[in-house]
Coordinates of C-alpha atoms in Angstrom, one line a residue:
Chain A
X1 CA 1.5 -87.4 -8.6
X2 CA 1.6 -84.8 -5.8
X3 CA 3.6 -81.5 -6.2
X4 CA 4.9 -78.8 -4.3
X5 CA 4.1 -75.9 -5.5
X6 CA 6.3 -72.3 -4.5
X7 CA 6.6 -69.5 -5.6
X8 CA 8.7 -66.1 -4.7
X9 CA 8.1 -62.5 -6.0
X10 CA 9.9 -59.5 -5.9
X11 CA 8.8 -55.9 -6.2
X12 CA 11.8 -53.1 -6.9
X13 CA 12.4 -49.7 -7.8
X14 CA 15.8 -48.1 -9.4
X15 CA 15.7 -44.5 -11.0
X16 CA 16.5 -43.6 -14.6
X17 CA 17.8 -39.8 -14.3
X18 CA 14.4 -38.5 -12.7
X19 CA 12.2 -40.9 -13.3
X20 CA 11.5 -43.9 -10.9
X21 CA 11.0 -47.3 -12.8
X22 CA 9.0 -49.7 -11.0
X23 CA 9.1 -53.1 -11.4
X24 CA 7.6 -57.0 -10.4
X25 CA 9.4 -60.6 -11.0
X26 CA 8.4 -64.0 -9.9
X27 CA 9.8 -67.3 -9.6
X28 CA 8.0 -70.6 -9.3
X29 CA 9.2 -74.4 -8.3
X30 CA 7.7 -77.5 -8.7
X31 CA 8.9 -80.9 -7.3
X32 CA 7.0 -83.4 -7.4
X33 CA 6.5 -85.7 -4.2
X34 CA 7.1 -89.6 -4.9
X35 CA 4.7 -91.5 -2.4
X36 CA 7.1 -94.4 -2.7
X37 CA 10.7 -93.7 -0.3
X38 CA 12.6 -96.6 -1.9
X39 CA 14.8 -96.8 1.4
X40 CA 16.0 -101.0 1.4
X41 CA 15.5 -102.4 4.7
X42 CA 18.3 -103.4 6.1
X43 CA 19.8 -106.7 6.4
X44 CA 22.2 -107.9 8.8
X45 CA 23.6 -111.8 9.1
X46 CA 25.2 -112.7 12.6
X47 CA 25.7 -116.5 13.8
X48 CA 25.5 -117.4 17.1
X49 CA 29.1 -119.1 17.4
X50 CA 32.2 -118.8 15.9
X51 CA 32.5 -122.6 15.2
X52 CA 30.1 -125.6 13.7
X53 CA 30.4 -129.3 14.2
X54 CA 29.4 -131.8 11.6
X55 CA 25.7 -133.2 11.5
X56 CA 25.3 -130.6 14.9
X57 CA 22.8 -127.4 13.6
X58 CA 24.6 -123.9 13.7
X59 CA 22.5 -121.3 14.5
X60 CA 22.5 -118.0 12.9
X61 CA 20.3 -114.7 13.4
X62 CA 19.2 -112.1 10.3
X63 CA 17.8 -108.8 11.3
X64 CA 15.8 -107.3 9.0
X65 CA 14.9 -103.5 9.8
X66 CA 12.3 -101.9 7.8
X67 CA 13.3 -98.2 7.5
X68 CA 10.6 -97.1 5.1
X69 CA 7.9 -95.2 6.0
X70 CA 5.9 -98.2 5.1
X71 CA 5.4 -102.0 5.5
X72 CA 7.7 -104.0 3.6
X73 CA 6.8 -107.2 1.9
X74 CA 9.7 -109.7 1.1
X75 CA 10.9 -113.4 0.5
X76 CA 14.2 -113.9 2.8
X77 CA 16.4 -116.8 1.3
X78 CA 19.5 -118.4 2.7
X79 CA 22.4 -119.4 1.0
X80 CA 25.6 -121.5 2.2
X81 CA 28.7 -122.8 0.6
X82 CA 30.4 -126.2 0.9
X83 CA 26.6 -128.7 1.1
X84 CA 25.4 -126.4 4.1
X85 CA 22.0 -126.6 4.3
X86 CA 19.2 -124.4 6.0
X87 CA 17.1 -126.5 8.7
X88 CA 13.3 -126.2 8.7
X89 CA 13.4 -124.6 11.9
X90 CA 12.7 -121.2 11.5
X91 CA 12.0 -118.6 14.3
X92 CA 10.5 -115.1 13.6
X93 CA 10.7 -113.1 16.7
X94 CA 11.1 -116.3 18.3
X95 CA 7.8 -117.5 16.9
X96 CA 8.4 -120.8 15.2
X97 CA 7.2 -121.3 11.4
X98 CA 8.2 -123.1 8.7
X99 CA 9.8 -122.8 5.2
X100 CA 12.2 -123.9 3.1
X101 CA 15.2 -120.5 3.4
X102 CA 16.7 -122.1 0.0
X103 CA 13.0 -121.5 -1.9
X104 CA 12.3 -117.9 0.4
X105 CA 9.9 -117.5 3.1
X106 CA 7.7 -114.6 2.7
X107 CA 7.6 -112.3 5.1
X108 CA 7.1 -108.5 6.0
X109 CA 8.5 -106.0 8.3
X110 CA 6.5 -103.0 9.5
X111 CA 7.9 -99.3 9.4
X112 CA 10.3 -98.8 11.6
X113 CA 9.7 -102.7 13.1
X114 CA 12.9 -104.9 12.8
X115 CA 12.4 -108.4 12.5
X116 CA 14.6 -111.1 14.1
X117 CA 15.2 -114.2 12.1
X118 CA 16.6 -117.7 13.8
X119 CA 17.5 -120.0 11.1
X120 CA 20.0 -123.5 11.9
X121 CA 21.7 -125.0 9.1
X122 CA 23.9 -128.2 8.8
X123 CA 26.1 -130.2 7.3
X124 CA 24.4 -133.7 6.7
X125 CA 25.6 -136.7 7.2
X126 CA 27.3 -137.9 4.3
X127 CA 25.3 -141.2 4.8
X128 CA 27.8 -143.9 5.9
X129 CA 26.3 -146.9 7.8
X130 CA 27.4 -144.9 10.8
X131 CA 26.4 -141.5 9.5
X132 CA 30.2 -140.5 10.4
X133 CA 30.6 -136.5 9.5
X134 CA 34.3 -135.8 8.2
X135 CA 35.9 -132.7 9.8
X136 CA 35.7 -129.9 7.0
X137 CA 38.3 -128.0 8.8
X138 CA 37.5 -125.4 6.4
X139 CA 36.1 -122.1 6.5
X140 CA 32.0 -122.2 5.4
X141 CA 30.5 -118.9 4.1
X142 CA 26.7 -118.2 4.9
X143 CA 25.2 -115.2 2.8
X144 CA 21.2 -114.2 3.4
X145 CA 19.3 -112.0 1.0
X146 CA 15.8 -110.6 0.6
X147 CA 14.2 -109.4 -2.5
X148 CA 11.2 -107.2 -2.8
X149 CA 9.1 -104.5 -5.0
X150 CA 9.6 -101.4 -3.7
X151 CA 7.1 -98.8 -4.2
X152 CA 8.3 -96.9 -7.5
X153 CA 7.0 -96.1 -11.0
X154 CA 8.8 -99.4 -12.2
X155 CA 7.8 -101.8 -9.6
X156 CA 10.8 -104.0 -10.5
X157 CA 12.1 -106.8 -7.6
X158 CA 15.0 -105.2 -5.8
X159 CA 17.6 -107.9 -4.1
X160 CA 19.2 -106.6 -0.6
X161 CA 22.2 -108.7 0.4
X162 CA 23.5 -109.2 4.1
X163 CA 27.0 -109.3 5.1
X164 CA 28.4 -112.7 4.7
X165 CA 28.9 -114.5 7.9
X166 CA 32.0 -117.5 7.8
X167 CA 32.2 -120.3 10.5
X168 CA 35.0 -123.1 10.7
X169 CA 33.5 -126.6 11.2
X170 CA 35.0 -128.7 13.0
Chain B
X1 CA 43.3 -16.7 -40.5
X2 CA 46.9 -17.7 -42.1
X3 CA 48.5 -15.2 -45.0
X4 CA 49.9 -15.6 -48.4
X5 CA 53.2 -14.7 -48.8
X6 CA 54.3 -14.8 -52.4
X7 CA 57.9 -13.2 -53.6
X8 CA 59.3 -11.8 -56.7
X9 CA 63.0 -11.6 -56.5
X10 CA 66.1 -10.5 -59.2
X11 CA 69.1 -11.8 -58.1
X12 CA 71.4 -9.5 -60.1
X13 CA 71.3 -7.2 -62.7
X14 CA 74.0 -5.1 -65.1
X15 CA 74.0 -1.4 -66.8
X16 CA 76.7 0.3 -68.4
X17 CA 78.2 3.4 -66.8
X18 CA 79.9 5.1 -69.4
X19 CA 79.5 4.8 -72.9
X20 CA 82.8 5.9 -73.6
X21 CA 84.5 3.4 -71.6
X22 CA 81.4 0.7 -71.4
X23 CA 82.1 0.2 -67.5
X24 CA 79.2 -1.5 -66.2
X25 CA 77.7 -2.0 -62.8
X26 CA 76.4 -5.1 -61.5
X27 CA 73.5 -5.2 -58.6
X28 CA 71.1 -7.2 -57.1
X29 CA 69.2 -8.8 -55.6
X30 CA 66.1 -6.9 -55.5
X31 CA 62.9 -8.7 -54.7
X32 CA 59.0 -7.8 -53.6
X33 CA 56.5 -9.8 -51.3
X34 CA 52.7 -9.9 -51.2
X35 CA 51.2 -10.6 -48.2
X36 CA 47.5 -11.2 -48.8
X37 CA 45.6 -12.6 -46.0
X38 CA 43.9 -15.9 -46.2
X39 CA 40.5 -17.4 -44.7
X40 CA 40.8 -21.0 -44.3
X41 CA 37.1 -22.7 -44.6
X42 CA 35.7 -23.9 -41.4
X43 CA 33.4 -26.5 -40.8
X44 CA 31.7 -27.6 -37.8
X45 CA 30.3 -31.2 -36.2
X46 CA 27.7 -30.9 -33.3
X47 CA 26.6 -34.5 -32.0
X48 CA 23.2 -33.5 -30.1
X49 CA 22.6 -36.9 -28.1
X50 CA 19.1 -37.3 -26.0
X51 CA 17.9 -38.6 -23.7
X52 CA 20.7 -38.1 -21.5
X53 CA 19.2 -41.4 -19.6
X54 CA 18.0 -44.9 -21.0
X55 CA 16.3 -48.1 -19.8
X56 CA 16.7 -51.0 -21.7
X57 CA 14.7 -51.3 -24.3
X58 CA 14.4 -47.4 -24.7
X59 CA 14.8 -45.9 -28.1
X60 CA 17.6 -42.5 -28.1
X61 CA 18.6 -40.7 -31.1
X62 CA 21.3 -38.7 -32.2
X63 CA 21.8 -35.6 -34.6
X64 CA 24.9 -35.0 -36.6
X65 CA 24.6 -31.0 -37.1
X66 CA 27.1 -30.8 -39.8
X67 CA 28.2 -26.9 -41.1
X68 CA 30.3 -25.2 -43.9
X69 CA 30.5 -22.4 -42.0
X70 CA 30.2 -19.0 -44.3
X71 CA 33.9 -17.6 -43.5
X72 CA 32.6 -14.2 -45.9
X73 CA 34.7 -15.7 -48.6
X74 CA 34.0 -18.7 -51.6
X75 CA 35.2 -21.5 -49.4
X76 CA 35.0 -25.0 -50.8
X77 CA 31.7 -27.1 -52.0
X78 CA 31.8 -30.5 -49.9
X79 CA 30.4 -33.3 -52.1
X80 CA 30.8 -35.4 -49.9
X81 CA 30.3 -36.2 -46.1
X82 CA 30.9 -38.9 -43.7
X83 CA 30.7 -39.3 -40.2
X84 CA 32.1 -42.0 -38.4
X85 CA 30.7 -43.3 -34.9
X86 CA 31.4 -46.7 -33.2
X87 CA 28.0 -46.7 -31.6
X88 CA 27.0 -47.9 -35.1
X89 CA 29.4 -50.8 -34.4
X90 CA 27.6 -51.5 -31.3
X91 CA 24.8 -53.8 -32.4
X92 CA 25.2 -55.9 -29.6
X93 CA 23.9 -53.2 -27.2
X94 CA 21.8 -50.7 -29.5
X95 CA 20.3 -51.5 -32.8
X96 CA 19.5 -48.9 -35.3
X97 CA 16.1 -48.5 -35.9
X98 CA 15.4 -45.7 -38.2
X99 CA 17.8 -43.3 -39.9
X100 CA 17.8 -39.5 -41.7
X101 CA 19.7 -37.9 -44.1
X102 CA 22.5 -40.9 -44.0
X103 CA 22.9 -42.6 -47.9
X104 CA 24.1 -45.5 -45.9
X105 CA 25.7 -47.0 -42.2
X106 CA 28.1 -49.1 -42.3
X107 CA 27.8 -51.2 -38.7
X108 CA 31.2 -52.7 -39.9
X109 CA 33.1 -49.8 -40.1
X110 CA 31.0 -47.2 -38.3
X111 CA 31.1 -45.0 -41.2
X112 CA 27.9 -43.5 -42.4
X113 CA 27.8 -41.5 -45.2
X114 CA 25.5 -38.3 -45.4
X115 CA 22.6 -37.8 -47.8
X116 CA 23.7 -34.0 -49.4
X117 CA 20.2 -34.6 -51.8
X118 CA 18.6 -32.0 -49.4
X119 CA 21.0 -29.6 -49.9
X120 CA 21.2 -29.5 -53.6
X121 CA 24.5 -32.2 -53.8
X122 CA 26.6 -30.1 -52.0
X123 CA 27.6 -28.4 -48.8
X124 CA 28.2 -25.3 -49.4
X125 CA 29.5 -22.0 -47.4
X126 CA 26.2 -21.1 -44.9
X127 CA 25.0 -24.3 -45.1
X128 CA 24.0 -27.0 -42.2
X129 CA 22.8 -30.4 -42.5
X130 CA 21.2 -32.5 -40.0
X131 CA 21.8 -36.4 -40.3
X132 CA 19.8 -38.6 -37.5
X133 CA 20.5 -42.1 -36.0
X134 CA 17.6 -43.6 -33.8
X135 CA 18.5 -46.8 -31.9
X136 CA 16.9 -49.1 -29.2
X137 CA 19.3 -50.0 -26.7
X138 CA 19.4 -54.2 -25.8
X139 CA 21.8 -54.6 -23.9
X140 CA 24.1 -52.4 -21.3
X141 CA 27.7 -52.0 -23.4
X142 CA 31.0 -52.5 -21.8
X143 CA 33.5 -51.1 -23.7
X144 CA 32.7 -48.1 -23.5
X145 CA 31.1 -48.6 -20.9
X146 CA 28.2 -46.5 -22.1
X147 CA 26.7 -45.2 -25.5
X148 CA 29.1 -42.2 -25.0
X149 CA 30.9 -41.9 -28.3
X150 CA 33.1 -39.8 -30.7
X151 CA 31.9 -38.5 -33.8
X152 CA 34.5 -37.8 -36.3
X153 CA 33.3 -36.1 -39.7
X154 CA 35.0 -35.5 -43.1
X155 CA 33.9 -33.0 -45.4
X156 CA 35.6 -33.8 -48.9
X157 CA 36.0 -30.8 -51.5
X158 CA 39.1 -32.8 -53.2
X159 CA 41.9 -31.9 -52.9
X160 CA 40.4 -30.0 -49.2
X161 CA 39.2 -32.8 -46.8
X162 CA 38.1 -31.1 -43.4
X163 CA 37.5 -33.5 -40.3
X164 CA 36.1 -32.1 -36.9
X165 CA 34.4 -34.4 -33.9
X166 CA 32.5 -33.9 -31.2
X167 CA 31.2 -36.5 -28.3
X168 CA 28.1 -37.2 -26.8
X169 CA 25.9 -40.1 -25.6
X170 CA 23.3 -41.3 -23.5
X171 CA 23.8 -43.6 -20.4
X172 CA 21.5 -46.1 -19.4
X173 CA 20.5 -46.9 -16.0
X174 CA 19.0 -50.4 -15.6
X175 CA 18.4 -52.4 -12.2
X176 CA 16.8 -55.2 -13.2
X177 CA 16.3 -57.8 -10.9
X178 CA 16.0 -61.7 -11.3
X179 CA 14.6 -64.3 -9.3
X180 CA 15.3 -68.0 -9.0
X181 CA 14.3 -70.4 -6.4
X182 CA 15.6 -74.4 -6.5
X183 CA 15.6 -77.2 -4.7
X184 CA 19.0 -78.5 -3.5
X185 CA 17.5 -81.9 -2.5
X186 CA 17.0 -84.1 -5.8
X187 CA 13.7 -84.3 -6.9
X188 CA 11.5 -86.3 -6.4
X189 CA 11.1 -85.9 -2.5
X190 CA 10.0 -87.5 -0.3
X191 CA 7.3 -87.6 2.4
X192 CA 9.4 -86.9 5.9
X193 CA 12.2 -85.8 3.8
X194 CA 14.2 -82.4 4.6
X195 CA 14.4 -80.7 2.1
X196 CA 16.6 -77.3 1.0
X197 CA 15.3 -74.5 -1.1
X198 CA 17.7 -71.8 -1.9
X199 CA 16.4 -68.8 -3.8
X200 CA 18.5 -66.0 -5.8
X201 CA 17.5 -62.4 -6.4
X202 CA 20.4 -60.8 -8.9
X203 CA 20.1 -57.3 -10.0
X204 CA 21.7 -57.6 -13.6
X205 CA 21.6 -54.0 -14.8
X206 CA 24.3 -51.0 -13.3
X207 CA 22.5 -49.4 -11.0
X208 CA 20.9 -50.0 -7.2
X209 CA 17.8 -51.1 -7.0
X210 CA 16.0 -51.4 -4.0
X211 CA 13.3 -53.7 -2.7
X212 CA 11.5 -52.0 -0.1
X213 CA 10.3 -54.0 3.1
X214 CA 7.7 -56.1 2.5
X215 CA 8.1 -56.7 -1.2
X216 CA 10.1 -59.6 -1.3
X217 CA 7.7 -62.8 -0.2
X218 CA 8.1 -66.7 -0.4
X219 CA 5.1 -68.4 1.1
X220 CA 5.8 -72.0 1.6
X221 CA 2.9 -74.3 0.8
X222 CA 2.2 -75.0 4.4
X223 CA 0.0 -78.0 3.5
X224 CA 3.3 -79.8 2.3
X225 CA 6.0 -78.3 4.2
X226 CA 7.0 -77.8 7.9
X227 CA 9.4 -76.8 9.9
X228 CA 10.6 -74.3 7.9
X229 CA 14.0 -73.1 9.1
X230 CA 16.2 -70.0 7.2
X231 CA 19.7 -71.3 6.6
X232 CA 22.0 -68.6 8.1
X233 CA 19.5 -65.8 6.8
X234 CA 20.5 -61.8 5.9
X235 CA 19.3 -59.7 8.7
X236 CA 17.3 -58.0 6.4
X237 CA 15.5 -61.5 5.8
X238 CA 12.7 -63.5 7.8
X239 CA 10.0 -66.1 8.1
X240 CA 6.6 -65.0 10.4
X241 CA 5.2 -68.8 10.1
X242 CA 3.5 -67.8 6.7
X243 CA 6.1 -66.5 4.3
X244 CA 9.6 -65.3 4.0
X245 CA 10.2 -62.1 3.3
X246 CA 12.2 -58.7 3.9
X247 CA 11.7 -56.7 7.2
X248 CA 13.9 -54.0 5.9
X249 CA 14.7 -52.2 2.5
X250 CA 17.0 -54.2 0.7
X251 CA 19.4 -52.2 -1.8
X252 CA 20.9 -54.1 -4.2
X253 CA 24.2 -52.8 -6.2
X254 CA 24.5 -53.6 -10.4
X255 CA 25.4 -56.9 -10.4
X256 CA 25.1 -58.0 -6.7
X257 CA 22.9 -61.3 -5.5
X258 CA 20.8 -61.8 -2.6
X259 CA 20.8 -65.2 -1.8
X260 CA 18.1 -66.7 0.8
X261 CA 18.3 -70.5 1.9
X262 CA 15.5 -72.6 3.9
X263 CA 15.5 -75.7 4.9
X264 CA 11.4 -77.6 5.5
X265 CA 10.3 -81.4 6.1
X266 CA 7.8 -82.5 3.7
X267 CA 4.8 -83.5 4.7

């Protein structure tokens, strides 16, 4: 592991009734330079409107800003309350992949890059003969996380949570 | 010099006058003094201290110069001699290291008691005795403030116990300086990270010391850190783009700090 190494000296004189005393100190530091800056991207959850409608996709948008120094590697899951479920449809800087945001996706954001999620979820059809959706009328709570190994000694998974987003459905 | 006064004295007395008609005469008082002079034994303490000044660490010694001064009369045979000191209490700040004509020190009491085997037991009119103390000083004493002391010694003849004193003791002068340089920012660090390094020069002796320009120097490892920036810096302090250092003789009081802070991006 790299160090930094510095050191500071001193030369100084004082008198003892004639005679002049003559005299030398040092100090030295050491820190030691971790290669790894555990900074956690950031994560931030916003949805596209304030309102969802039964068996109609809501759109939301998770911004994932890699702040370290260094590319990050990292599986971004979505989670929803109340039967939500992610579509298929995902968008990564608008370019369309696919992956199943309740299992993770893997993705990575470069140093200093942020990357732009779309995601759409839904609430399915409750599967009536006329696929009828109930009003929830209820508030539904949308929560996104990632989860990655950040460069350290340990090398243990680290989870990063968004801010929850809520919707009505209507 | 006192006298002896010493008085006789009749208070009255009766003869008879006449025999015939036995009248008698009463008288008195009558009385007689002797006034003899008298030489009161004197004895004598002098503390000889040296050196006058100390460093830490430095060994000084002092001599008890203790006399029955011959007064031209038989004065009194001490048996027995003590001096008392509280620099032998001081063991905190000087420790004894070697000792003459002294039986024993007591670093309790301060008393030390003198060794009379050289002078055949006793202390006698004419004579002297010389009792040393050396010590090694360790640390800079407070109270008082240096090894300037009071002697007190006894000279026992019982019933005569004499006492005289006398003071002396030398000072030390001691500058020495300390150096300590930290990191404010928690280690570890890390690359791109600004970092703060603060570094303390204390002088903790009691007297100035002085670093003359030039001879104080930090040089940041330039192949790890940039942008080095002093943190509100003493006039007398500066960075030329290798090292930190003085530009200017620094004098620093007993007890004072100099405290230097930079602030450098690792790299």
């Amino acid at each position: 592991m790299k160090e930094i190494i510095n050191t500071a000296t001193a030369t100084y004189q004082y008198t003892i009734g004639t005679q002049s005393i003559t005299k030398s100190i040092g100090t030295r530091n050491v820190v030691v330079i971790d290669p790894c800056h555990p900074e956690d991207p950031l994560l931030r959850l916003t949805t596209m409107t304030a309102c969802a409608r039964c068996c109609q996709p809501l759109w939301l948008v998770a911004a994932v800003e890699g702040v370290s120094d260094k590319t990050t590697h990292f599986v971004f899951t979505a989670d929803f309350d109340k039967k939500y479920r992610p579509l298929p449809e995902i968008f990564v800087n608008d370019v369309p992949i696919v992956g199943d945001l309740r299992r993770g996706v893997s993705l990575c954001v470069g140093a200093g890059q942020t990357l732009r999620i779309t995601f759409g979820a839904i609430f399915p059809c409750d599967y009536s003969p006329c696929c009828i959706c109930k009003p929830l009328c209820e508030k539904v709570t949308a929560l996104t996380r990632i989860c990655y190994i950040p460069c350290s000694i340990q090398r243990l998974p680290k989870y990063v949570y968004s801010n929850p987003v809520s919707f009505k459905v209507l | 010099m006192s006298n002896i006064l010493n008085t006789a004295t009749v208070e009255e007395y009766e003869y008879e006058l006449d025999p015939n008609t036995h009248v008698e005469v009463t008288k008195g008082p009558i009385s007689s003094t002797s006034d003899e002079p008298k030489v009161d034994p004197v004895v004598t303490l002098d503390k000889v201290c040296a050196p006058d000044y100390i460093d830490l660490g430095d060994t000084f010694t002092i001599d008890y110069i203790l006399t029955n001064v011959d007064v031209g009369a038989a004065g009194p045979n001490f048996n027995n001699v003590t001096v008392t000191d509280t620099i032998f209490t001081m063991t905190t700040y000087a420790t004894i290291t070697g000792s003459t004509n002294f039986t024993s020190i007591d670093t309790g009491t301060g008393v030390g008691t003198v060794d009379l085997t050289s002078v055949g037991g006793t202390l006698d009119p004419g004579e002297s005795i010389t009792a040393s103390v050396t010590f090694t000083s360790i640390g800079v004493p407070v109270n008082p403030s240096q090894f300037v002391t009071t002697a007190i010694a006894l000279f026992y003849d019982v019933p005569i116990i004499m006492t005289t004193n006398d003071t002396c003791g030398s000072i030390i002068r001691n500058g020495d300086l300390t150096i300590s340089k930290v990191m404010l920012t928690p280690s570890p660090v890390y690359v791109g990270q600004t970092v703060t390094y603060q570094i303390t020069i204390t002088n903790t002796g009691n007297v100035d010391s002085e670093i003359e320009a030039g001879d104080f120097t930090d040089y940041p490892p330039l192949t790890d850190l940039t942008d080095i920036a002093l943190v509100a810096p003493p006039a007398s302090i500066s960075f030329d783009g290798t090292k930190i250092y003085n530009t200017v003789d620094i004098t620093l009081a007993g007890g004072a700090s100099l405290v230097i802070t930079f602030t450098a991006k690792v790299i």
